[in-house]
Short mmCIF file of C-alpha atoms and ligand atoms in Angstrom, two decimals:
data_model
loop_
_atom_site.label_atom_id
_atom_site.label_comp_id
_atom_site.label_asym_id
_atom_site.label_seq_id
_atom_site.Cartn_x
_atom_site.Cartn_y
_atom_site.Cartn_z
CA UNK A 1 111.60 26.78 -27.53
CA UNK A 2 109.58 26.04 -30.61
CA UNK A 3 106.25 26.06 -28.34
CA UNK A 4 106.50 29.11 -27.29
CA UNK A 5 105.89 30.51 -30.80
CA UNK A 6 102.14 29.37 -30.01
CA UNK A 7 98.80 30.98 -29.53
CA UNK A 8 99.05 31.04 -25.94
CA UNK A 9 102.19 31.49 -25.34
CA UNK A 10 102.92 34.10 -27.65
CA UNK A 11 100.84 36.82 -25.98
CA UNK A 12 102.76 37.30 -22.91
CA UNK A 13 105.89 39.21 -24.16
CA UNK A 14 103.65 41.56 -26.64
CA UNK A 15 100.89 41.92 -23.19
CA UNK A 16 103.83 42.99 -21.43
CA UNK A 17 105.47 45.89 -23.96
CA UNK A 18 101.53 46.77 -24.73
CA UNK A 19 100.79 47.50 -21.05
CA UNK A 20 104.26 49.11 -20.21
CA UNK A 21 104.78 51.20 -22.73
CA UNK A 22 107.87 53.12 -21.85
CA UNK A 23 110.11 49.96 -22.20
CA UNK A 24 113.19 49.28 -24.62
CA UNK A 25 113.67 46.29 -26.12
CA UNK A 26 117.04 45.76 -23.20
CA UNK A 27 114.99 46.05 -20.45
CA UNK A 28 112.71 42.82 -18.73
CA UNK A 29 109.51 43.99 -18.73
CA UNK A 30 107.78 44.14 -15.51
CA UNK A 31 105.01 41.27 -15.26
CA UNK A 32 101.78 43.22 -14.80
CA UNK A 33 99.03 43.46 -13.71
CA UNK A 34 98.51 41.57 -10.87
CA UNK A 35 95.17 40.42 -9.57
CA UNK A 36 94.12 38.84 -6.50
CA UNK A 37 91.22 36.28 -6.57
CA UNK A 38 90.10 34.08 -3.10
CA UNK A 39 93.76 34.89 -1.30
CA UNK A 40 96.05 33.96 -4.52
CA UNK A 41 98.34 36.74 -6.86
CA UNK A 42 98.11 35.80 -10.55
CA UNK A 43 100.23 37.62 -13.02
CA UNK A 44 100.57 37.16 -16.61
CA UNK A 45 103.51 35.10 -16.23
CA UNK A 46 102.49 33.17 -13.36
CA UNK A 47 99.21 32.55 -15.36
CA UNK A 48 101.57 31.49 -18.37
CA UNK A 49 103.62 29.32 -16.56
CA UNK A 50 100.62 27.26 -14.38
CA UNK A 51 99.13 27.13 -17.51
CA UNK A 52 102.46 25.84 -19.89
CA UNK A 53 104.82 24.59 -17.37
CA UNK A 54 108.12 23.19 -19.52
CA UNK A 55 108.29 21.46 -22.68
CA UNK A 56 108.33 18.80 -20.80
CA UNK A 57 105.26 19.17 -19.05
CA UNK A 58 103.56 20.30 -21.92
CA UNK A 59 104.83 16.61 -23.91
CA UNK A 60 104.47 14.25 -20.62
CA UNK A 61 101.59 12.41 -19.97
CA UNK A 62 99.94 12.88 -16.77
CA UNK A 63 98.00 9.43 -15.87
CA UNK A 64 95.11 8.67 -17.70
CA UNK A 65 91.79 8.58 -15.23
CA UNK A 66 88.39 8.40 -15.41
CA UNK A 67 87.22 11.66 -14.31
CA UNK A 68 83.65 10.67 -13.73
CA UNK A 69 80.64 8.56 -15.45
CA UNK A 70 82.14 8.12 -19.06
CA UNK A 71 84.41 11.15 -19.22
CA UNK A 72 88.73 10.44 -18.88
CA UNK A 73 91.72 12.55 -18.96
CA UNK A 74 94.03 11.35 -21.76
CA UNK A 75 96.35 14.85 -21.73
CA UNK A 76 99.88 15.66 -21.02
CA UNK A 77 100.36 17.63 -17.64
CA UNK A 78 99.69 20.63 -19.01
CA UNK A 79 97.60 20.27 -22.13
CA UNK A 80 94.56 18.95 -21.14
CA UNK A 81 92.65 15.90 -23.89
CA UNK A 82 89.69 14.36 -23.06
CA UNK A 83 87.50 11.06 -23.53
CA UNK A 84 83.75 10.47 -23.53
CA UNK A 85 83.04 6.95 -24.28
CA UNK A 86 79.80 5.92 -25.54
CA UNK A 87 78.48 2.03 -26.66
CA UNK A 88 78.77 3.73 -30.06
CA UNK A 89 81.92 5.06 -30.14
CA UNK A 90 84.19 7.42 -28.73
CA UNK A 91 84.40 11.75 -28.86
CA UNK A 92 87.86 13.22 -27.97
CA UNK A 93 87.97 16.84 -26.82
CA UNK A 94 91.74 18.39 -28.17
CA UNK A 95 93.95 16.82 -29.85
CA UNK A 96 96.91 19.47 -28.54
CA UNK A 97 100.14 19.62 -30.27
CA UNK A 98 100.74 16.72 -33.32
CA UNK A 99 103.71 15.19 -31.11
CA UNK A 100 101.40 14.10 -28.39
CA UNK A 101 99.12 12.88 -30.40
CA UNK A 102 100.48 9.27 -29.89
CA UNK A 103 100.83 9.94 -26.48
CA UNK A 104 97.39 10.50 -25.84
CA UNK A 105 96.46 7.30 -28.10
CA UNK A 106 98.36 5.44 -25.57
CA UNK A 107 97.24 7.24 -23.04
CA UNK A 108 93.32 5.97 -24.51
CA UNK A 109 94.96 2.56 -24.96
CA UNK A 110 96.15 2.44 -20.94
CA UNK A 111 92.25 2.85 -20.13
CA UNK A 112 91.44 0.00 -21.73
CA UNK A 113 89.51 1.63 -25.01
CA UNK A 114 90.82 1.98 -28.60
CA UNK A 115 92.40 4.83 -29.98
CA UNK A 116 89.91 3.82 -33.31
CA UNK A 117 86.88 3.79 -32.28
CA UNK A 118 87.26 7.89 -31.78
CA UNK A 119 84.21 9.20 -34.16
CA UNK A 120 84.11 12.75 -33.45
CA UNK A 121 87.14 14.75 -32.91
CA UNK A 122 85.95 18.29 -31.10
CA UNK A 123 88.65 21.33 -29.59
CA UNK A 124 88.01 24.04 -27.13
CA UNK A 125 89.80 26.33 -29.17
CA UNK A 126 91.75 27.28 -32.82
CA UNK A 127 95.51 27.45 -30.80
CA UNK A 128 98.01 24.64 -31.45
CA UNK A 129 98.59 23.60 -27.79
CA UNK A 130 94.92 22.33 -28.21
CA UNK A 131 94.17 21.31 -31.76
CA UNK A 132 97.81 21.17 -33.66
CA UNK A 133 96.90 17.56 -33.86
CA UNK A 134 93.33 17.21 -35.00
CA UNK A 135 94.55 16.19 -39.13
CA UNK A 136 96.79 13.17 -37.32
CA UNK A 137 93.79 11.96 -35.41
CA UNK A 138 91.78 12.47 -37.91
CA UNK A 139 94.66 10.50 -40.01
CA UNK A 140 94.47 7.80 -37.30
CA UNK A 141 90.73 7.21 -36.59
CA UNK A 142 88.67 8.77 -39.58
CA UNK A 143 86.85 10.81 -36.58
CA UNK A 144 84.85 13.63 -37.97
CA UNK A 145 85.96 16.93 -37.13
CA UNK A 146 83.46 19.82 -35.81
CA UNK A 147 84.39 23.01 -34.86
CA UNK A 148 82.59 26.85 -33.88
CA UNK A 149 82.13 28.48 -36.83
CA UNK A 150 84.35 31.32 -35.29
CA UNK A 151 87.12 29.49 -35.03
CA UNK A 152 87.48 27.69 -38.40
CA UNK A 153 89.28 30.76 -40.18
CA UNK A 154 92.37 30.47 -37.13
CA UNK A 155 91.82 26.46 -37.19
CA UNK A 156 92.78 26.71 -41.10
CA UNK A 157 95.30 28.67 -40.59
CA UNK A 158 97.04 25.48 -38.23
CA UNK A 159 99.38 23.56 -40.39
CA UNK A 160 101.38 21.23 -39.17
CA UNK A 161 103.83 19.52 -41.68
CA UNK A 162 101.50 21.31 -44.69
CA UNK A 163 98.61 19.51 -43.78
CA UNK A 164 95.32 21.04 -44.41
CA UNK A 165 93.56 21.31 -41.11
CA UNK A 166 90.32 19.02 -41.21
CA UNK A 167 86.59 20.57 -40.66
CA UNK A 168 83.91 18.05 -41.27
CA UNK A 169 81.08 19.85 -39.71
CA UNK A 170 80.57 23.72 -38.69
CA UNK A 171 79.14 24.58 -35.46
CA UNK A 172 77.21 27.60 -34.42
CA UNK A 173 76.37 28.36 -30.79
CA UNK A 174 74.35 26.10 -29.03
CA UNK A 175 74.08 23.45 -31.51
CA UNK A 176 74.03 19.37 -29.72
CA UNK A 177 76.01 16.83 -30.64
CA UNK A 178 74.80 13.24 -29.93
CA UNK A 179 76.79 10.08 -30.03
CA UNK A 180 75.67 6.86 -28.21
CA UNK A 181 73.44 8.31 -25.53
CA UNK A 182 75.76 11.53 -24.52
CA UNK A 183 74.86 14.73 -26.07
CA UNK A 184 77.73 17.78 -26.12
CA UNK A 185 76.25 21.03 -26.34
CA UNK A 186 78.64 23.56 -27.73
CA UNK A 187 78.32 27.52 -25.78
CA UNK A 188 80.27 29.81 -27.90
CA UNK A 189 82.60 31.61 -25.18
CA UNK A 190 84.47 33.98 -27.32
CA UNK A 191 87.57 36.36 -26.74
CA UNK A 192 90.66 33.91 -26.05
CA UNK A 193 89.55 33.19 -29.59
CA UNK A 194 86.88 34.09 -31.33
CA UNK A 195 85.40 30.42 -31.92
CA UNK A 196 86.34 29.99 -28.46
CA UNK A 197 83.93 26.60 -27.35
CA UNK A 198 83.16 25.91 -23.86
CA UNK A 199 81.63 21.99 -24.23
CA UNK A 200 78.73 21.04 -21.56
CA UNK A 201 77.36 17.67 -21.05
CA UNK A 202 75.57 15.17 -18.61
CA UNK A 203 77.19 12.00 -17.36
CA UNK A 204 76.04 9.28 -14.78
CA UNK A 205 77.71 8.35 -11.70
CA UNK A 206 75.73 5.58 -9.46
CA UNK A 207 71.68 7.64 -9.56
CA UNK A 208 73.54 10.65 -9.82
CA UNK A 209 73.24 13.17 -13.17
CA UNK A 210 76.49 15.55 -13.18
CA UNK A 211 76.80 18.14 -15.14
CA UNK A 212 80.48 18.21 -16.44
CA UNK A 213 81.57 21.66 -17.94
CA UNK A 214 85.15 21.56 -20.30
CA UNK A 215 85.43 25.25 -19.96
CA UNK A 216 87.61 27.27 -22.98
CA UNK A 217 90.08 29.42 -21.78
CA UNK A 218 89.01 32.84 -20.94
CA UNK A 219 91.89 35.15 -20.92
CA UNK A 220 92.01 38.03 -22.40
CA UNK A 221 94.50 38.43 -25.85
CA UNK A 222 97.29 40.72 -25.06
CA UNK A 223 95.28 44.54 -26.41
CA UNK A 224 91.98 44.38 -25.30
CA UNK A 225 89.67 46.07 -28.52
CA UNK A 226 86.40 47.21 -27.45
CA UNK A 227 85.08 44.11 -29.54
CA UNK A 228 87.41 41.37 -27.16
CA UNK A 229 85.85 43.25 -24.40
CA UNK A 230 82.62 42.69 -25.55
CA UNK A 231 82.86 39.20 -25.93
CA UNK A 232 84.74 38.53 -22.87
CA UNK A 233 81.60 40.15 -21.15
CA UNK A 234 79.43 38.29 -22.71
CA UNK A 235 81.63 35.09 -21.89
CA UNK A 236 82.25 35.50 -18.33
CA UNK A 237 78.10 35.86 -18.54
CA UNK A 238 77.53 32.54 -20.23
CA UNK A 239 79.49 30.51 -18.24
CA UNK A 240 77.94 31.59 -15.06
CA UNK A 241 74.90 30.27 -16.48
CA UNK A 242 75.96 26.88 -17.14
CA UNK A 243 74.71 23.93 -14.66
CA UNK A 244 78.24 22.70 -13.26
CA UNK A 245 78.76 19.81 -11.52
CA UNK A 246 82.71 18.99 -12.72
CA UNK A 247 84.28 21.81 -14.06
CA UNK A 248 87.23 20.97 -16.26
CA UNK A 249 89.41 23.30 -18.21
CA UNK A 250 91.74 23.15 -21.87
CA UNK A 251 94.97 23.67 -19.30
CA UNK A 252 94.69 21.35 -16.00
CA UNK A 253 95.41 23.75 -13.59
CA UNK A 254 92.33 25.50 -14.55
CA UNK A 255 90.59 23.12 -12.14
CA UNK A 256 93.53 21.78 -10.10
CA UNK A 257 94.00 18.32 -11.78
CA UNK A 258 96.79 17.47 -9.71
CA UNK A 259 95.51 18.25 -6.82
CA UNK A 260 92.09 16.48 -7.65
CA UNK A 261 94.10 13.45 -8.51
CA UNK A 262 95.79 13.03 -5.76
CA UNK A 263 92.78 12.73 -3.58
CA UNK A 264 91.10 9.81 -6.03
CA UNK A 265 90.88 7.35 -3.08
CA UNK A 266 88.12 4.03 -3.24
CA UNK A 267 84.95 4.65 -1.78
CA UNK A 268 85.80 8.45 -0.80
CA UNK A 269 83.83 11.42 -2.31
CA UNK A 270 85.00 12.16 -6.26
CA UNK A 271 87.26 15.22 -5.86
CA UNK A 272 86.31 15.91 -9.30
CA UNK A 273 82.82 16.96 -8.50
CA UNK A 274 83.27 20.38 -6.43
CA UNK A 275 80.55 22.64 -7.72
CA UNK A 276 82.01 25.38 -5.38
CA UNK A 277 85.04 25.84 -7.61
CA UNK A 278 82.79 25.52 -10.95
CA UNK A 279 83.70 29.51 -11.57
CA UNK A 280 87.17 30.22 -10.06
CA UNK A 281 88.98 30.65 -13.31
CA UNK A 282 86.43 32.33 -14.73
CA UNK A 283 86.79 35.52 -11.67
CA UNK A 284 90.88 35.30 -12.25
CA UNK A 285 90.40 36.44 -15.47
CA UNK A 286 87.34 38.45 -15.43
CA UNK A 287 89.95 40.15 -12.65
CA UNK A 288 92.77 40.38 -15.07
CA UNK A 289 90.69 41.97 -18.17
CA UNK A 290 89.24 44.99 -15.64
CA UNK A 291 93.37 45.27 -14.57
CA UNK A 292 94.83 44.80 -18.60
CA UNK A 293 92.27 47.48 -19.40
CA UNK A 294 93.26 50.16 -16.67
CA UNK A 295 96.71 49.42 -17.19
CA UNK A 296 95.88 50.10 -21.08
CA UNK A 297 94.13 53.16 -20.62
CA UNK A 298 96.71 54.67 -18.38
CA UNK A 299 99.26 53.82 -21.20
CA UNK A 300 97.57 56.20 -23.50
CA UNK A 301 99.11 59.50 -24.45
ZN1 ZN B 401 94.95 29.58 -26.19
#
């Protein structure tokens, strides 16, 4: 599976012969640690596969929606791409892999906006699940590009076909970015990556202001250094001091899309507001660093 060569995919077999340290290369690692968070197990690969699900999952598009105000889902099951339309133009959030890209321009099309009027192209984070495709979008719409500064060294380093992976404009933490009336701020949330960019912004639904939060992923690479560590403290900080109102995530069932979706009913509540759940992800793998690192210090000679 050619996917599986990808950021964050790859970690899970090294996580497992990091943490488990007696293994040979004949034997199936065990699939440790596990952590417990509001009554559910997670494990590395149960993590990996709710986040990935199959190649087709990861290729399919789930139906478009409006999520609320002027923000849609235009992703696959499993990779998550958004839209926030503005009178002025369009901002997509991931591109994913390059083959989906014309599946999420369709996917734009289906809502009844065009793919072209996409001005700024922006990613959660420099892994090519989420921003393989930014050059083909760019390619397609002439959007500018913006990225953390932290991330542009691994976002370079994504090639698809040869091509060189646009960066129009570099971001540092906290910096705004306005387009038609909606202003992104971008919260550097570092450790899945070290650009790693959690977007926040406010929409309008009827008199109501929500705060919408496209969280970055937040687990842990497979060795936690003292530096990762750091950051992912620092993170799982950060985040908690966001306003939430929708919280979103770069994989779908980081905020349980499907289930969400299936409860979009006329004139009941919007299932994508639920403040309550704003953090969830956010304690699962705050959870699994404290495990990785015991498990990592107990492998130590
Ligand atoms: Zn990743």
């Amino acid at each position: 599976m050619a996917s599986m060569t990808f950021g964050c995919a790859a970690f899970l077999s090294t996580v497992m012969l990091i943490v488990d340290s007696p293994v040979t290369l004949a034997q199936v690692p065990p699939d440790q640690p596990a952590v417990t968070v509001r009554g559910q197990t997670y494990t590395p690969r149960s993590i990996l596969s709710r986040n990935m699900g199959t190649d087709e999952d990861q290729t399919t598009a789930f139906p478009p929606h409006k999520i609320a105000g002027n923000v849609y889902y235009v992703g696959t099951r499993t990779l998550s791409s958004f839209l926030v339309t503005t009178p002025a133009g369009h901002v997509l959030i991931n591109s994913t892999y390059e083959r989906n890209v014309r599946t999420i321009e369709k996917s734009v099309t289906q809502l009844g906006f065009k793919f072209s009027d996409i001005k700024i192209l922006l990613g959660t984070h420099a892994h090519g699940d989420h921003q393989e495709g930014d050059a083909l979008v760019k390619e397609l719409t002439g959007a500018q590009v913006m990225a953390m500064a932290e991330d542009i060294p691994a976002l370079e380093a994504i090639k698809p076909n040869g091509k060189t992976h646009p960066i129009d404009r570099m971001l540092r933490d906290g910096e705004a970015i306005a387009l038609g009336g909606t202003t992104l701020v971008a919260h550097l949330t570092a450790g899945h990556t070290r650009g790693c960019t959690t977007w926040t912004m406010t929409t309008q639904e009827g008199a109501k202001d929500l705060n919408v939060v496209f969280a970055c992923s937040y687990r842990s690479p497979a060795t936690v250094t003292p530096a990762i560590e750091s950051e992912l403290n620092r993170t799982f900080t950060v985040i908690r001091s966001l306003a939430c109102d929708v919280p979103l995530g770069d994989h779908p069932a980081q905020y349980n899309m499907a289930a969400k979706y299936a409860r979009v009913k006329p004139g009941a509540p919007n299932p994508f507001i639920d403040p309550a759940n704003c953090w969830v992800e956010a304690e699962i793998q705050e959870a699994m660093l404290r495990a990785q690192l015991k498990l990592q210090q107990g492998a130590k000679p």
